[in-house]
CSV table of N, CA and C in Angstrom, one decimal:
chain,number,residue,atom,x,y,z
G,688,LEU,N,151.9,61.9,-13.9
G,688,LEU,CA,153.0,61.5,-14.8
G,688,LEU,C,152.5,61.3,-16.2
G,689,PHE,N,151.7,60.3,-16.5
G,689,PHE,CA,151.2,60.0,-17.8
G,689,PHE,C,150.0,60.7,-18.2
G,690,ARG,N,150.2,62.0,-18.5
G,690,ARG,CA,149.0,62.8,-18.8
G,690,ARG,C,148.8,63.2,-20.3
G,691,ARG,N,149.8,63.0,-21.1
G,691,ARG,CA,149.6,63.3,-22.5
G,691,ARG,C,148.8,62.2,-23.1
G,692,GLU,N,148.1,62.6,-24.2
G,692,GLU,CA,147.3,61.6,-24.9
G,692,GLU,C,148.1,60.4,-25.3
G,693,GLY,N,147.6,59.3,-25.1
G,693,GLY,CA,148.2,58.0,-25.4
G,693,GLY,C,149.1,57.5,-24.3
G,694,GLU,N,149.6,58.3,-23.4
G,694,GLU,CA,150.5,57.8,-22.4
G,694,GLU,C,149.8,57.0,-21.3
G,695,ILE,N,148.5,57.3,-21.1
G,695,ILE,CA,147.8,56.5,-20.1
G,695,ILE,C,147.6,55.1,-20.6
G,696,ASP,N,147.3,54.9,-21.9
G,696,ASP,CA,147.2,53.5,-22.4
G,696,ASP,C,148.6,52.8,-22.3
G,697,LEU,N,149.6,53.6,-22.6
G,697,LEU,CA,151.0,53.0,-22.5
G,697,LEU,C,151.3,52.6,-21.1
G,698,ALA,N,151.0,53.4,-20.1
G,698,ALA,CA,151.3,53.1,-18.7
G,698,ALA,C,150.4,51.9,-18.3
G,699,LYS,N,149.2,51.9,-18.7
G,699,LYS,CA,148.3,50.7,-18.3
G,699,LYS,C,148.9,49.4,-18.9
G,700,LYS,N,149.3,49.5,-20.2
G,700,LYS,CA,149.9,48.3,-20.8
G,700,LYS,C,151.1,47.8,-20.1
G,701,HIS,N,152.0,48.7,-19.7
G,701,HIS,CA,153.2,48.3,-18.9
G,701,HIS,C,152.9,47.8,-17.5
G,702,LEU,N,151.9,48.4,-16.9
G,702,LEU,CA,151.5,48.0,-15.6
G,702,LEU,C,151.0,46.5,-15.6
G,703,PHE,N,150.2,46.2,-16.6
G,703,PHE,CA,149.7,44.8,-16.7
G,703,PHE,C,150.8,43.9,-17.1
G,704,LEU,N,151.7,44.4,-17.9
G,704,LEU,CA,152.9,43.5,-18.3
G,704,LEU,C,153.7,43.2,-17.1
G,705,CYS,N,154.0,44.1,-16.3
G,705,CYS,CA,154.7,43.9,-15.1
G,705,CYS,C,153.9,42.9,-14.1
G,706,ALA,N,152.7,43.2,-14.0
G,706,ALA,CA,151.8,42.4,-13.1
G,706,ALA,C,151.8,40.9,-13.6
G,707,ASN,N,151.7,40.7,-14.8
G,707,ASN,CA,151.7,39.4,-15.4
G,707,ASN,C,153.0,38.7,-15.4
G,708,ASN,N,154.1,39.4,-15.0
G,708,ASN,CA,155.4,38.9,-14.9
G,708,ASN,C,155.8,38.8,-13.4
G,709,SER,N,154.9,38.7,-12.6
G,709,SER,CA,155.1,38.4,-11.1
G,709,SER,C,155.7,39.6,-10.4
G,710,ASN,N,155.4,40.8,-10.8
G,710,ASN,CA,155.9,42.0,-10.0
G,710,ASN,C,154.8,42.3,-9.0
G,711,SER,N,155.1,42.1,-7.7
G,711,SER,CA,154.1,42.2,-6.6
G,711,SER,C,153.6,43.6,-6.5
G,712,LEU,N,154.4,44.6,-6.7
G,712,LEU,CA,153.9,46.0,-6.6
G,712,LEU,C,153.0,46.3,-7.7
G,713,ALA,N,153.3,45.8,-8.9
G,713,ALA,CA,152.4,46.0,-10.1
G,713,ALA,C,151.0,45.3,-9.8
G,714,MET,N,151.1,44.1,-9.3
G,714,MET,CA,149.9,43.3,-9.0
G,714,MET,C,149.0,44.1,-8.0
G,715,TYR,N,149.7,44.6,-7.0
G,715,TYR,CA,148.9,45.4,-6.0
G,715,TYR,C,148.2,46.6,-6.7
G,716,HIS,N,148.9,47.3,-7.6
G,716,HIS,CA,148.3,48.4,-8.3
G,716,HIS,C,147.2,48.0,-9.2
G,717,VAL,N,147.3,46.9,-9.9
G,717,VAL,CA,146.2,46.4,-10.7
G,717,VAL,C,145.0,46.1,-9.8
G,718,GLY,N,145.2,45.5,-8.7
G,718,GLY,CA,144.1,45.2,-7.8
G,718,GLY,C,143.5,46.5,-7.3
G,719,PHE,N,144.3,47.5,-6.9
G,719,PHE,CA,143.8,48.8,-6.5
G,719,PHE,C,143.1,49.5,-7.6
G,720,SER,N,143.5,49.3,-8.8
G,720,SER,CA,142.9,50.0,-10.0
G,720,SER,C,141.5,49.4,-10.2
G,721,TYR,N,141.4,48.1,-10.1
G,721,TYR,CA,140.0,47.5,-10.2
G,721,TYR,C,139.1,47.9,-9.1
G,722,SER,N,139.6,48.1,-7.9
G,722,SER,CA,138.8,48.4,-6.7
G,722,SER,C,138.4,49.9,-6.7
G,723,HIS,N,139.2,50.7,-7.5
G,723,HIS,CA,138.9,52.2,-7.5
G,723,HIS,C,138.6,52.7,-8.9
G,724,CYS,N,138.3,51.8,-9.8
G,724,CYS,CA,137.9,52.2,-11.2
G,724,CYS,C,138.9,53.1,-11.8
G,725,LEU,N,140.2,52.8,-11.7
G,725,LEU,CA,141.2,53.6,-12.4
G,725,LEU,C,141.6,53.0,-13.7
G,726,TRP,N,142.3,53.8,-14.5
G,726,TRP,CA,142.8,53.3,-15.9
G,726,TRP,C,141.6,52.9,-16.8
G,727,GLY,N,140.4,53.3,-16.5
G,727,GLY,CA,139.3,52.9,-17.3
G,727,GLY,C,138.7,51.5,-17.0
G,728,LEU,N,139.2,51.0,-15.9
G,728,LEU,CA,138.7,49.6,-15.5
G,728,LEU,C,137.4,49.8,-14.7
G,729,GLU,N,136.5,48.8,-14.8
G,729,GLU,CA,135.3,48.9,-14.1
G,729,GLU,C,135.5,48.3,-12.7
G,730,ASP,N,134.7,48.6,-11.8
G,730,ASP,CA,134.8,48.1,-10.4
G,730,ASP,C,134.5,46.6,-10.5
G,731,ASP,N,135.5,45.8,-10.0
G,731,ASP,CA,135.4,44.4,-10.0
G,731,ASP,C,136.1,43.8,-8.8
G,732,THR,N,135.3,43.6,-7.8
G,732,THR,CA,135.9,43.2,-6.5
G,732,THR,C,136.5,41.8,-6.6
G,733,ASP,N,136.0,40.9,-7.4
G,733,ASP,CA,136.6,39.6,-7.6
G,733,ASP,C,138.0,39.7,-8.2
G,734,LYS,N,138.1,40.5,-9.3
G,734,LYS,CA,139.5,40.7,-9.9
G,734,LYS,C,140.4,41.4,-9.0
G,735,SER,N,139.9,42.4,-8.3
G,735,SER,CA,140.7,43.2,-7.4
G,735,SER,C,141.3,42.2,-6.3
G,736,PHE,N,140.4,41.4,-5.7
G,736,PHE,CA,140.9,40.5,-4.7
G,736,PHE,C,141.9,39.5,-5.3
G,737,GLU,N,141.7,39.0,-6.5
G,737,GLU,CA,142.6,38.1,-7.1
G,737,GLU,C,144.0,38.7,-7.3
G,738,TRP,N,144.1,39.9,-7.7
G,738,TRP,CA,145.4,40.6,-7.8
G,738,TRP,C,146.0,40.9,-6.5
G,739,PHE,N,145.2,41.3,-5.5
G,739,PHE,CA,145.7,41.5,-4.2
G,739,PHE,C,146.3,40.2,-3.6
G,740,LYS,N,145.6,39.1,-3.8
G,740,LYS,CA,146.0,37.8,-3.3
G,740,LYS,C,147.3,37.4,-3.9
G,741,LYS,N,147.4,37.6,-5.2
G,741,LYS,CA,148.7,37.2,-5.9
G,741,LYS,C,149.9,38.0,-5.4
G,742,SER,N,149.6,39.3,-5.2
G,742,SER,CA,150.7,40.1,-4.6
G,742,SER,C,151.0,39.7,-3.2
G,743,ALA,N,150.0,39.5,-2.4
G,743,ALA,CA,150.2,39.1,-1.0
G,743,ALA,C,151.0,37.8,-0.9
G,744,GLU,N,150.7,36.8,-1.8
G,744,GLU,CA,151.4,35.6,-1.8
G,744,GLU,C,152.9,35.7,-2.1
G,745,LEU,N,153.3,36.8,-2.8
G,745,LEU,CA,154.7,37.2,-3.0
G,745,LEU,C,155.3,38.0,-1.9
G,746,GLY,N,154.5,38.2,-0.9
G,746,GLY,CA,155.0,38.9,0.3
G,746,GLY,C,154.9,40.4,0.4
G,747,TYR,N,154.0,41.0,-0.5
G,747,TYR,CA,153.9,42.5,-0.4
G,747,TYR,C,152.9,42.9,0.7
G,748,PRO,N,153.4,43.5,1.8
G,748,PRO,CA,152.6,43.8,2.9
G,748,PRO,C,151.3,44.6,2.7
G,749,PRO,N,151.3,45.6,1.9
G,749,PRO,CA,150.0,46.3,1.6
G,749,PRO,C,149.0,45.4,1.0
G,750,ALA,N,149.4,44.5,0.2
G,750,ALA,CA,148.4,43.6,-0.4
G,750,ALA,C,147.9,42.6,0.6
G,751,MET,N,148.8,42.2,1.5
G,751,MET,CA,148.4,41.3,2.6
G,751,MET,C,147.3,42.0,3.4
G,752,ALA,N,147.5,43.3,3.7
G,752,ALA,CA,146.5,44.0,4.5
G,752,ALA,C,145.2,44.1,3.7
G,753,GLN,N,145.2,44.2,2.4
G,753,GLN,CA,143.9,44.3,1.6
G,753,GLN,C,143.2,43.0,1.7
G,754,CYS,N,143.9,41.9,1.8
G,754,CYS,CA,143.3,40.5,1.8
G,754,CYS,C,142.6,40.3,3.1
G,755,ILE,N,143.0,41.0,4.1
G,755,ILE,CA,142.3,40.8,5.4
G,755,ILE,C,140.9,41.3,5.4
G,756,TYR,N,140.6,42.3,4.6
G,756,TYR,CA,139.3,42.9,4.5
G,756,TYR,C,138.5,42.1,3.5
């Protein structure tokens, strides 16, 4: 989707904006991005788990599954 120059940064900005505003799906994707080095983020298991946990606490099932591991 966001393949043109500058659109990746815009998408990343909006993803984090949504995640910081309690959007459980966005929180999950931020956690996933940290665990898979997406969007230019470095691998950070602590941050990844933190975002998965926040998403899971809001009831998002895939995030709950990530917290089991």
